[in-house]
């Protein structure tokens, strides 16, 4: 009981009620603040199957997992999406280069697998049409294919390279491939305040192999349950990078998405910003739109 | 009155821009300037003794896709102007096709297109749809556009492609002044076929490809005119001795495999070919192993190793129904390839690939280096070098022995 968790916002209660309604539980009694901890996990248990290995054994681990699960599951059910973004890479001297990227995502069927995504580069012009198709997994390495339009060649690539930089940016491959709940174990640290928001601070530890991190510290707001900031600690447990997520917007389907990501590398003073355009949802995509054969239709 | 005119004009403008903006146009143009620098004097009569062979290249990629993504038009012209070799000055339509992608899982492509099959790096045995544009480079990676009708099914059990190839394209070759050529110039005007086949005889191909866990698999079958020519000389020698291209009709079955595990890629390509002398097999098998973030930098170092086998018998000429057939010469009967790829993973996408193919029997060695880097947002700089070392006089590379070169290429993208 030491890590009692309480809702502060009426929106959160409403969201929880809606979730309960969907789940058909209708047990409003569990919404009393004293029982909020259990209520979070009951919501989770009703609609999703918690991974006991990822959820851990201690109360801190449970609570950390449940907060992360709620954040993840709040935006569940979007089906598919497409969005363009600009990647701005800034070196220590402040010089900028940019890449325009388009990403299409198919939501996972359940939490035992990951999302499928297709990333296509639009600029720089010499790599236009280069694409990366990923089938994210939980603990096994993701399946990834690279498409090189000049050669019309698709190539399965090793995804053991979790910690390497993604196309010269401050984002590692593991930051970029979809953030699956069960890829980590968790530990609740404390409540806190970030930019005037009440946040839950939790640590997460990669369960998959070849991660470049010992741990990540995430800050999730208590109002709409979105991750606002993540600090990444390298293999020596020194602070390596900080990711800030801004400009959250809610779409008609209820899903929240951040539209600005800022990744600062404290060890090199380099920075990468991702600036997103509007998301498109409801594209009616299916598994067949994410098989490797689609790569050859890109260019 | 004026208001009305403005209203009509604006309505028309809106309607027009509506049509123009239906679907999506995309154009990428690349203009390149390059200098091939030869380190030695040429050995064959007629070859230019210029040390530097400058060239200009132009390629535009123009494509339109309908809003629903079902219809696509693609037009990719390519032009090279070479200061030394007039055979290297020409234009090609690399791609020019219409593609329809159905709501279901099939698509059809009609027109000129490029297709790649295979997994290995040192040689592309299985890849057979497009003819090699050998005047561009000797690595057989530049291809001519191939006219085709291609029907594809994309299912959860894999991809099935059917090809009808109605027109055969000859391989390109350097002219008399060019370097990196055969001792005799290859005649590009008159081309021979081993039986009644002409270039307008239709070739067929089918390919199945899919992935099963960590395995990627491709199976292919081709029936048509071989992309690899034999060289023949006329019975009555002409005033200027030259080679003529002779193409055989072949059937080729191909298998390409890749097994991906951790940082390892294990690759295999194999073919069985019938129609050029005795039926023979050829294969390339090897690996690619990547070391990530070497020297605590974001650099990745890939180590490549492949063994190349080719069972063709170039000496045997079979006489079947009054027609002689034989296999074209190859340099890769029993060879070993070793290479390394360094990717700096920087904002400029700097990468270096270096390697060597060594003949296991006579130790003839071809060394290559390819490096590239983006400059700013829209320029790229590429370096390429090929050196021929310790070449046995019986080896095919003996013709290139004095053609060691360094190519510097600067390209601007629009």
XYZ file of C-alpha atoms in Angstrom:
713
model
C 0.000 0.000 0.000
C 3.003 2.246 0.159
C 2.632 3.148 -3.490
C -0.970 4.209 -3.492
C -1.893 5.813 -6.713
C -4.634 8.371 -7.031
C -6.325 10.134 -9.885
C -6.284 13.862 -9.811
C -8.255 14.701 -12.828
C -11.909 14.179 -13.618
C -10.862 13.388 -17.203
C -8.894 10.454 -16.002
C -11.827 9.092 -14.092
C -13.987 9.567 -17.155
C -11.469 7.776 -19.327
C -11.289 4.934 -16.850
C -15.083 4.738 -16.760
C -15.251 4.603 -20.512
C -12.673 1.854 -20.558
C -14.584 -0.032 -17.912
C -17.729 0.407 -19.908
C -16.088 -1.024 -22.982
C -14.794 -3.883 -20.930
C -18.257 -4.509 -19.574
C -17.160 -4.446 -15.983
C -19.233 -1.503 -14.870
C -17.875 -1.781 -11.371
C -17.911 1.884 -10.474
C -17.110 1.067 -6.885
C -13.508 0.313 -7.709
C -13.051 3.921 -8.775
C -12.684 5.236 -5.291
C -9.268 6.818 -4.912
C -8.190 4.311 -2.326
C -8.650 1.510 -4.796
C -7.243 3.330 -7.784
C -4.167 1.140 -7.897
C -6.164 -2.027 -8.301
C -8.556 -0.334 -10.664
C -5.751 0.485 -13.099
C -4.746 -3.109 -13.314
C -8.316 -4.373 -13.505
C -8.891 -2.227 -16.557
C -5.736 -3.685 -17.954
C -6.656 -7.223 -17.093
C -10.105 -6.917 -18.593
C -9.159 -5.800 -22.063
C -5.559 -6.893 -22.288
C -3.487 -9.699 -20.958
C -0.690 -8.383 -18.754
C 2.619 -10.071 -19.401
C 3.580 -11.355 -15.916
C 7.265 -11.407 -16.846
C 7.184 -7.753 -17.852
C 4.998 -6.775 -14.902
C 7.491 -8.180 -12.439
C 6.978 -9.227 -8.852
C 7.383 -6.205 -6.563
C 4.682 -3.589 -5.870
C 6.927 -0.932 -7.457
C 7.286 -3.017 -10.586
C 3.545 -3.625 -10.743
C 2.754 0.008 -10.362
C 5.330 1.079 -12.918
C 4.017 -1.470 -15.391
C 0.415 -0.475 -14.772
C 1.107 3.205 -15.372
C 2.974 2.407 -18.572
C 0.211 0.026 -19.610
C -2.442 2.643 -19.053
C -0.491 5.166 -21.103
C -0.065 2.614 -23.876
C -3.615 1.328 -23.769
C -5.211 4.780 -23.644
C -4.219 5.144 -27.277
C -5.049 1.597 -28.220
C -7.437 0.809 -31.043
C -6.303 3.324 -33.675
C -6.008 0.516 -36.226
C -3.666 2.177 -38.680
C -2.091 5.555 -39.315
C 0.006 7.508 -41.743
C 2.038 10.616 -40.998
C 4.825 12.681 -42.499
C 7.488 14.278 -40.398
C 10.632 16.293 -40.788
C 13.749 15.161 -39.025
C 16.046 18.047 -38.185
C 19.570 16.955 -37.288
C 21.650 19.565 -35.510
C 25.330 19.141 -34.724
C 27.179 20.664 -31.771
C 27.961 23.773 -33.833
C 24.266 24.237 -34.595
C 24.463 23.268 -38.293
C 21.265 21.664 -39.532
C 20.391 19.026 -42.070
C 16.892 17.725 -42.620
C 15.172 14.572 -43.786
C 11.529 14.254 -44.733
C 10.059 10.936 -43.774
C 6.696 9.244 -44.221
C 5.616 6.457 -41.901
C 2.649 4.116 -42.188
C 1.761 1.938 -39.208
C -0.511 -1.028 -38.673
C -1.489 -1.524 -35.055
C -0.588 -4.841 -33.497
C -3.289 -7.465 -33.148
C -2.477 -7.876 -29.446
C 0.314 -7.133 -26.984
C 2.203 -10.357 -27.650
C 3.382 -8.925 -30.977
C 4.453 -5.488 -32.129
C 3.195 -2.965 -34.664
C 4.137 -3.219 -38.314
C 5.522 -0.109 -39.929
C 6.782 1.164 -43.249
C 9.169 4.127 -43.185
C 9.853 5.881 -46.499
C 12.419 8.640 -46.980
C 11.343 11.551 -49.195
C 14.461 13.696 -48.752
C 17.421 14.077 -49.097
C 16.795 13.501 -52.790
C 19.644 11.005 -53.210
C 17.931 8.588 -50.811
C 14.358 9.321 -51.903
C 12.321 6.124 -51.942
C 14.617 4.291 -49.535
C 12.328 2.376 -47.216
C 12.428 0.316 -44.047
C 9.742 -2.264 -43.348
C 9.588 -3.483 -39.740
C 7.611 -6.199 -38.060
C 8.199 -5.427 -34.398
C 8.433 -8.296 -31.926
C 8.522 -8.231 -28.171
C 11.680 -10.028 -27.072
C 12.934 -11.562 -30.303
C 14.663 -9.261 -32.788
C 12.288 -7.421 -35.111
C 12.039 -8.524 -38.736
C 13.332 -5.690 -40.931
C 13.767 -5.227 -44.649
C 15.536 -2.330 -46.306
C 14.598 -1.235 -49.825
C 17.167 0.467 -52.052
C 15.340 2.063 -54.985
C 18.401 2.651 -57.192
C 19.052 -1.095 -57.334
C 15.375 -2.086 -56.969
C 16.699 -4.321 -54.242
C 15.042 -5.336 -51.018
C 17.307 -6.745 -48.380
C 16.518 -8.378 -45.063
C 18.741 -6.676 -42.512
C 19.936 -7.782 -39.116
C 17.992 -6.050 -36.394
C 20.563 -6.844 -33.712
C 21.684 -3.247 -34.133
C 19.383 -1.820 -31.467
C 21.651 0.890 -30.162
C 23.020 2.233 -33.431
C 21.885 5.638 -34.660
C 18.899 5.760 -36.973
C 20.015 7.469 -40.236
C 22.602 9.624 -38.528
C 20.175 11.025 -35.974
C 20.308 11.051 -32.178
C 17.524 8.472 -32.199
C 18.726 4.903 -31.911
C 16.953 2.131 -33.805
C 15.498 1.013 -30.484
C 14.055 4.492 -29.844
C 12.484 4.478 -33.239
C 10.960 1.064 -33.594
C 7.638 1.075 -31.861
C 7.720 1.252 -28.110
C 6.032 -1.954 -27.034
C 4.873 -2.191 -23.439
C 6.201 -5.690 -22.828
C 9.673 -4.935 -24.151
C 10.505 -3.540 -20.700
C 10.198 -4.186 -17.011
C 9.276 -1.219 -14.841
C 9.731 0.393 -11.472
C 7.634 3.177 -10.046
C 9.814 5.961 -8.617
C 7.604 8.817 -7.473
C 5.164 11.478 -8.417
C 6.607 14.728 -9.615
C 5.992 17.923 -11.525
C 7.075 18.724 -15.059
C 6.236 22.041 -16.735
C 3.330 22.515 -14.332
C 1.939 19.030 -14.950
C 1.602 16.372 -12.311
C 3.565 13.384 -13.574
C 4.382 9.838 -12.601
C 8.054 9.039 -12.799
C 8.895 5.465 -13.627
C 12.013 3.646 -14.677
C 12.017 1.017 -17.348
C 14.610 -1.599 -18.163
C 14.945 -3.232 -21.597
C 14.129 -6.957 -21.619
C 15.378 -7.407 -25.178
C 19.005 -8.060 -26.093
C 21.559 -5.582 -27.443
C 20.041 -2.475 -25.918
C 22.370 0.497 -25.513
C 20.658 1.462 -22.268
C 20.744 0.249 -18.705
C 17.564 2.156 -17.933
C 15.197 4.869 -19.079
C 13.366 7.287 -16.804
C 10.005 8.329 -18.143
C 7.648 11.097 -17.067
C 3.979 10.385 -17.781
C 1.370 13.040 -17.076
C -1.554 12.197 -14.838
C -4.179 13.911 -16.939
C -4.092 12.304 -20.355
C -1.491 9.642 -19.500
C 1.007 10.602 -22.167
C 4.776 10.282 -21.917
C 6.230 13.794 -21.718
C 9.906 13.133 -21.221
C 12.326 10.219 -21.247
C 15.908 10.179 -19.977
C 18.194 7.510 -21.388
C 21.116 6.101 -19.398
C 23.918 4.383 -21.314
C 25.610 1.078 -20.548
C 27.795 2.802 -17.959
C 24.616 4.231 -16.395
C 25.610 7.781 -17.361
C 22.910 10.119 -18.647
C 23.144 9.887 -22.439
C 20.090 11.551 -23.927
C 16.849 13.301 -23.070
C 13.746 13.037 -25.206
C 11.018 15.650 -24.831
C 7.582 15.045 -26.339
C 5.474 18.119 -27.035
C 2.404 19.336 -28.852
C 0.078 16.482 -27.977
C -3.125 16.643 -29.980
C -6.187 14.445 -29.674
C -7.737 13.084 -32.860
C -11.375 12.310 -33.557
C -10.837 8.663 -32.678
C -9.737 9.751 -29.199
C -6.099 8.932 -29.749
C -3.391 11.331 -28.589
C -0.234 11.898 -30.584
C 2.802 14.083 -29.853
C 3.798 16.289 -32.795
C 7.205 17.414 -31.686
C 10.002 15.211 -30.399
C 13.296 16.686 -29.255
C 16.190 14.332 -28.564
C 19.265 15.932 -27.002
C 22.474 13.969 -26.639
C 24.239 15.259 -23.518
C 27.511 13.562 -24.355
C 27.911 14.995 -27.873
C 25.646 18.074 -27.631
C 23.941 17.022 -30.828
C 20.204 17.235 -31.195
C 17.510 15.753 -33.405
C 14.010 17.191 -33.658
C 11.060 15.447 -35.235
C 8.274 17.753 -36.340
C 5.089 15.906 -37.308
C 2.318 16.907 -39.642
C -1.268 15.773 -39.019
C -1.911 12.070 -38.683
C -4.310 10.215 -40.967
C -6.248 7.345 -39.404
C -8.750 4.834 -40.743
C -6.797 3.910 -43.873
C -8.314 0.432 -44.013
C -4.897 -1.220 -44.188
C -4.274 -4.855 -43.389
C -1.365 -7.297 -42.963
C -1.004 -7.587 -46.737
C 0.016 -3.926 -46.916
C 3.041 -4.750 -44.754
C 4.548 -7.785 -46.499
C 7.970 -7.335 -48.060
C 6.551 -7.387 -51.590
C 5.070 -3.911 -51.074
C 8.587 -2.458 -50.971
C 8.950 -2.913 -54.718
C 5.876 -0.829 -55.331
C 7.351 2.216 -53.632
C 9.690 3.235 -56.427
C -19.922 42.299 -65.117
C -16.334 42.388 -63.957
C -17.334 40.563 -60.821
C -19.015 37.895 -62.909
C -15.927 37.429 -65.065
C -13.749 37.129 -62.029
C -16.168 34.595 -60.607
C -16.090 32.528 -63.819
C -12.335 32.787 -64.039
C -11.883 31.712 -60.474
C -14.306 28.802 -60.983
C -12.329 27.684 -64.023
C -9.063 28.094 -62.170
C -10.385 26.043 -59.287
C -11.582 23.326 -61.650
C -8.262 23.289 -63.490
C -6.179 23.161 -60.359
C -8.492 20.381 -59.218
C -7.475 18.274 -62.215
C -3.805 19.176 -61.958
C -3.723 18.337 -58.277
C -5.577 15.042 -58.640
C -3.020 12.412 -57.845
C 0.541 13.216 -56.971
C 3.411 14.225 -59.222
C 6.964 13.681 -58.120
C 10.136 14.482 -59.998
C 13.699 13.789 -58.959
C 16.485 14.784 -61.312
C 20.125 13.876 -60.946
C 22.920 15.488 -62.934
C 26.371 14.005 -62.536
C 29.842 14.924 -63.670
C 32.556 12.337 -63.443
C 36.165 11.708 -64.314
C 37.599 8.245 -64.788
C 41.321 8.418 -64.238
C 43.365 5.558 -65.687
C 46.639 4.775 -64.001
C 48.317 2.998 -66.919
C 48.593 3.249 -70.698
C 46.200 1.174 -72.780
C 47.328 -2.036 -74.481
C 44.882 -2.519 -77.350
C 45.052 -0.763 -80.726
C 42.586 2.081 -81.048
C 42.143 2.706 -77.324
C 42.383 6.334 -76.279
C 45.540 7.126 -74.319
C 43.861 9.970 -72.459
C 44.496 9.579 -68.743
C 41.183 11.187 -67.841
C 37.866 10.108 -69.318
C 35.251 12.732 -68.414
C 31.517 12.072 -68.588
C 28.247 13.841 -67.919
C 25.137 11.970 -66.830
C 21.508 12.954 -66.541
C 18.648 10.985 -65.047
C 15.171 12.180 -64.286
C 12.595 10.196 -62.342
C 9.114 11.453 -63.112
C 6.159 9.673 -61.559
C 2.477 10.206 -61.013
C 0.304 8.277 -58.637
C -3.448 8.608 -58.353
C -4.930 9.694 -55.032
C -6.221 6.208 -54.347
C -2.767 4.798 -55.111
C -4.098 2.393 -57.722
C -2.719 3.970 -60.872
C 0.884 4.876 -61.411
C 2.847 6.244 -64.353
C 6.632 6.242 -64.216
C 9.117 7.715 -66.677
C 12.873 7.506 -66.040
C 15.105 8.609 -68.944
C 18.864 8.322 -68.616
C 21.553 9.997 -70.724
C 25.331 9.768 -70.659
C 27.699 11.925 -72.695
C 31.262 10.645 -72.687
C 34.206 12.668 -73.952
C 36.295 9.696 -75.055
C 34.172 6.684 -75.982
C 31.352 7.352 -78.413
C 29.663 4.049 -77.503
C 29.357 5.423 -73.994
C 27.428 8.423 -75.262
C 23.805 7.383 -75.482
C 20.367 7.506 -73.916
C 18.263 4.765 -72.364
C 14.776 4.546 -70.962
C 15.505 2.972 -67.584
C 11.837 2.845 -66.664
C 8.654 3.849 -68.446
C 5.577 1.997 -67.333
C 2.015 2.040 -66.130
C 1.091 0.026 -63.058
C -2.295 -0.814 -61.696
C -2.601 -2.042 -58.126
C -5.943 -3.663 -57.401
C -8.015 -3.447 -54.252
C -7.325 -7.106 -53.823
C -3.809 -8.409 -53.883
C -2.726 -8.380 -57.502
C -1.054 -5.759 -59.652
C -0.122 -5.445 -63.277
C 2.773 -3.507 -64.797
C 3.095 -2.775 -68.508
C 6.080 -1.006 -70.003
C 9.810 -0.717 -69.450
C 10.980 -1.547 -65.945
C 13.820 -2.778 -63.756
C 13.610 -5.834 -61.532
C 16.206 -7.215 -59.136
C 16.411 -10.752 -57.764
C 19.011 -12.089 -55.373
C 20.895 -11.836 -52.114
C 24.667 -12.086 -52.650
C 27.038 -9.165 -53.156
C 29.928 -10.289 -55.360
C 27.884 -11.683 -58.230
C 24.195 -11.596 -59.165
C 23.598 -15.022 -60.678
C 19.856 -15.279 -60.236
C 19.085 -11.773 -61.482
C 18.207 -12.206 -65.155
C 15.308 -10.000 -66.247
C 17.293 -6.910 -67.210
C 20.227 -6.804 -69.578
C 23.521 -5.531 -68.167
C 24.558 -2.045 -69.224
C 28.225 -3.023 -69.368
C 29.405 0.241 -70.858
C 28.574 1.930 -67.548
C 30.747 -0.255 -65.361
C 32.086 -3.809 -65.321
C 30.390 -4.797 -62.048
C 27.189 -5.888 -63.856
C 25.075 -3.754 -61.525
C 23.938 -1.193 -64.113
C 20.942 -2.463 -66.055
C 19.024 -1.480 -69.169
C 15.272 -1.008 -68.978
C 13.399 -4.149 -70.052
C 10.027 -4.059 -71.834
C 7.647 -6.315 -69.956
C 4.206 -7.251 -68.868
C 4.374 -8.229 -65.214
C 1.534 -9.717 -63.255
C 1.974 -9.982 -59.477
C 0.075 -11.561 -56.644
C 0.878 -10.507 -53.130
C -0.587 -12.974 -50.652
C 0.093 -13.999 -47.089
C 1.751 -17.103 -48.541
C 4.161 -15.018 -50.594
C 4.624 -13.099 -53.780
C 4.168 -14.615 -57.217
C 5.313 -12.690 -60.294
C 4.745 -13.652 -63.909
C 6.758 -11.947 -66.624
C 6.203 -11.767 -70.352
C 9.228 -10.140 -71.982
C 8.440 -9.287 -75.592
C 11.673 -7.659 -76.703
C 15.305 -8.655 -76.214
C 17.949 -6.033 -75.536
C 21.629 -6.489 -76.412
C 24.325 -5.955 -73.874
C 26.214 -2.652 -74.285
C 29.980 -2.601 -74.818
C 32.719 0.023 -74.928
C 33.760 1.273 -78.350
C 37.212 1.089 -79.910
C 38.507 4.101 -77.954
C 37.112 2.868 -74.659
C 38.978 1.240 -71.807
C 37.885 -1.841 -69.843
C 37.026 -3.683 -73.030
C 37.736 -6.989 -74.725
C 40.863 -7.191 -76.924
C 38.673 -6.997 -80.010
C 35.887 -4.453 -80.199
C 32.382 -5.907 -79.907
C 30.239 -5.157 -82.924
C 26.995 -3.563 -81.731
C 25.319 -3.366 -85.156
C 25.045 -7.015 -86.073
C 23.889 -9.486 -83.430
C 23.449 -13.232 -83.845
C 21.130 -15.715 -82.205
C 21.955 -19.417 -81.936
C 18.776 -20.703 -83.546
C 15.956 -18.948 -85.287
C 15.397 -16.740 -82.296
C 15.279 -13.109 -82.942
C 15.043 -10.309 -80.452
C 11.286 -10.145 -80.871
C 10.756 -13.716 -79.683
C 8.986 -13.644 -76.357
C 10.784 -14.608 -73.133
C 8.911 -15.802 -70.054
C 9.777 -15.831 -66.378
C 8.105 -16.631 -63.101
C 9.257 -15.950 -59.572
C 8.027 -16.851 -56.122
C 9.444 -15.084 -53.073
C 8.563 -15.038 -49.406
C 9.953 -15.206 -45.873
C 9.595 -17.957 -43.317
C 10.798 -16.873 -39.894
C 14.466 -15.984 -40.292
C 14.582 -17.290 -43.876
C 13.991 -15.291 -47.042
C 13.471 -17.470 -50.080
C 13.230 -16.799 -53.812
C 12.573 -19.356 -56.548
C 12.679 -18.385 -60.195
C 12.404 -19.883 -63.641
C 13.365 -18.169 -66.888
C 12.959 -19.301 -70.467
C 14.281 -17.084 -73.200
C 17.345 -15.488 -74.695
C 20.389 -15.541 -72.421
C 21.458 -12.102 -71.221
C 25.095 -13.225 -71.430
C 26.451 -13.327 -75.002
C 29.157 -15.505 -76.444
C 31.710 -13.787 -78.629
C 32.349 -15.177 -82.092
C 34.599 -14.131 -84.948
C 33.546 -14.531 -88.579
C 34.920 -17.447 -90.573
C 36.173 -15.022 -93.167
C 38.068 -12.386 -91.207
C 36.961 -8.831 -91.837
C 39.342 -5.944 -92.445
C 39.120 -4.841 -88.814
C 38.979 -7.904 -86.568
C 36.046 -7.725 -84.178
C 33.830 -9.829 -81.955
C 30.215 -10.510 -82.758
C 27.648 -11.188 -80.034
C 25.877 -14.517 -80.198
C 22.976 -15.173 -77.867
C 21.636 -18.625 -77.013
C 18.175 -19.635 -75.943
C 18.294 -20.906 -72.375
C 16.161 -22.200 -69.554
C 17.389 -21.217 -66.106
C 16.121 -22.185 -62.673
C 17.306 -20.058 -59.771
C 17.209 -20.227 -55.986
C 18.170 -17.407 -53.633
C 18.201 -17.728 -49.873
C 19.061 -15.589 -46.911
C 19.140 -16.619 -43.280
C 19.200 -13.684 -40.890
C 20.264 -14.245 -37.281
C 21.632 -11.691 -34.824
C 24.320 -9.760 -36.674
C 24.752 -12.501 -39.294
C 23.334 -12.714 -42.772
C 23.934 -16.041 -44.521
C 23.365 -15.868 -48.250
C 23.083 -18.266 -51.134
C 22.320 -17.972 -54.831
C 22.340 -20.899 -57.212
C 21.295 -21.541 -60.800
C 20.916 -24.455 -63.172
C 21.164 -23.350 -66.798
C 20.346 -25.374 -69.873
C 21.055 -24.246 -73.420
C 24.689 -23.093 -73.452
C 26.699 -26.230 -74.098
C 26.157 -28.827 -71.428
C 23.683 -28.029 -68.686
C 25.597 -26.547 -65.773
C 25.198 -25.181 -62.274
C 26.680 -22.100 -60.657
C 26.449 -20.779 -57.113
C 27.551 -18.061 -54.741
C 27.408 -18.637 -50.997
C 28.611 -16.486 -48.157
C 27.947 -14.281 -45.193
C 27.780 -10.727 -43.973
C 28.611 -10.097 -40.339
C 28.238 -6.628 -38.863
C 30.157 -5.176 -35.937
C 28.144 -2.330 -34.502
C 29.522 0.894 -33.040
C 33.155 0.021 -33.445
C 35.764 2.103 -31.582
C 32.880 3.487 -29.483
C 31.758 5.513 -32.483
C 28.464 5.189 -34.314
C 30.327 3.341 -37.064
C 29.190 -0.056 -38.291
C 31.644 -2.406 -39.944
C 30.261 -5.202 -42.077
C 32.534 -8.097 -42.984
C 31.685 -9.949 -46.182
C 32.874 -13.304 -47.417
C 31.596 -15.291 -50.398
C 32.667 -18.276 -52.430
C 31.861 -18.279 -56.154
C 31.515 -21.445 -58.179
C 30.598 -21.810 -61.833
C 30.459 -25.258 -63.427
C 30.171 -24.157 -67.039
C 32.534 -25.726 -69.511
C 33.698 -23.040 -71.895
C 35.818 -25.412 -73.987
C 33.089 -27.772 -75.081
C 31.080 -26.858 -78.136
C 28.074 -29.099 -78.565
C 26.601 -29.707 -81.970
C 22.877 -30.220 -81.695
C 20.746 -30.356 -84.795
C 23.475 -28.699 -86.760
C 23.814 -25.799 -84.330
C 26.842 -25.308 -82.131
C 26.336 -24.136 -78.597
C 28.810 -23.381 -75.837
C 28.923 -21.455 -72.590
C 30.125 -17.845 -72.556
C 33.370 -17.238 -70.713
C 33.216 -16.354 -67.058
C 35.782 -15.053 -64.616
C 34.118 -16.681 -61.619
C 34.599 -20.443 -61.931
C 36.302 -20.906 -58.588
C 36.801 -17.623 -56.767
C 36.758 -16.156 -53.292
C 35.394 -12.739 -52.395
C 36.304 -10.876 -49.216
C 35.161 -7.379 -48.397
C 34.290 -4.833 -45.755
C 31.618 -2.174 -45.581
C 32.048 0.756 -43.242
C 29.020 2.968 -42.552
C 29.757 6.041 -40.464
C 26.047 6.598 -39.683
C 26.578 10.332 -39.875
C 24.184 12.948 -41.206
C 25.999 12.777 -44.561
C 25.503 8.997 -44.875
C 29.208 8.391 -45.454
C 29.998 4.821 -46.449
C 32.946 2.878 -47.802
C 32.895 -0.564 -49.394
C 36.137 -2.297 -50.271
C 36.853 -5.820 -51.361
C 38.686 -8.232 -53.577
C 37.758 -11.207 -55.715
C 40.578 -13.719 -55.983
C 40.678 -16.597 -58.454
C 41.388 -19.668 -56.349
C 43.251 -21.356 -59.216
C 45.467 -18.695 -60.768
C 45.343 -16.036 -57.990
C 44.257 -13.278 -60.384
C 42.817 -10.542 -58.199
C 40.333 -7.743 -58.804
C 40.282 -5.162 -56.033
C 37.596 -2.498 -55.700
C 36.738 0.424 -53.494
C 33.508 2.402 -53.476
C 32.994 5.377 -51.180
C 30.236 7.952 -51.029
C 29.171 10.923 -49.001
C 26.461 13.558 -49.247
C 27.590 17.176 -49.402
C 25.012 19.555 -47.966
C 21.422 18.583 -48.747
C 21.509 17.895 -52.465
C 25.006 16.931 -53.611
C 26.796 13.617 -53.435
C 30.445 12.740 -53.953
C 31.396 9.217 -54.983
C 34.781 7.582 -55.425
C 35.234 4.270 -57.131
C 38.415 2.412 -57.882
C 39.211 -0.933 -59.480
C 42.640 -2.491 -59.599
C 43.632 -5.694 -61.368
C 46.531 -7.390 -59.639
C 48.581 -10.452 -60.357
C 46.390 -11.280 -63.360
C 47.153 -14.568 -65.084
C 47.346 -14.169 -68.852
C 44.713 -16.878 -69.298
C 42.249 -15.106 -66.994
C 39.468 -12.946 -68.481
C 40.697 -10.031 -66.384
C 43.923 -10.066 -68.414
C 42.135 -7.745 -70.866
C 41.718 -5.187 -68.040
C 45.178 -5.591 -66.563
C 46.321 -2.105 -67.551
C 42.916 -0.532 -66.885
C 43.265 0.195 -63.155
C 41.194 3.307 -62.565
C 39.843 5.819 -60.096
C 36.446 7.345 -60.822
C 35.402 10.583 -59.130
C 31.778 11.544 -59.440
C 29.925 14.602 -58.231
C 26.143 14.611 -58.513
C 23.513 17.252 -57.880
C 19.910 16.355 -57.119
C 16.893 18.499 -57.846
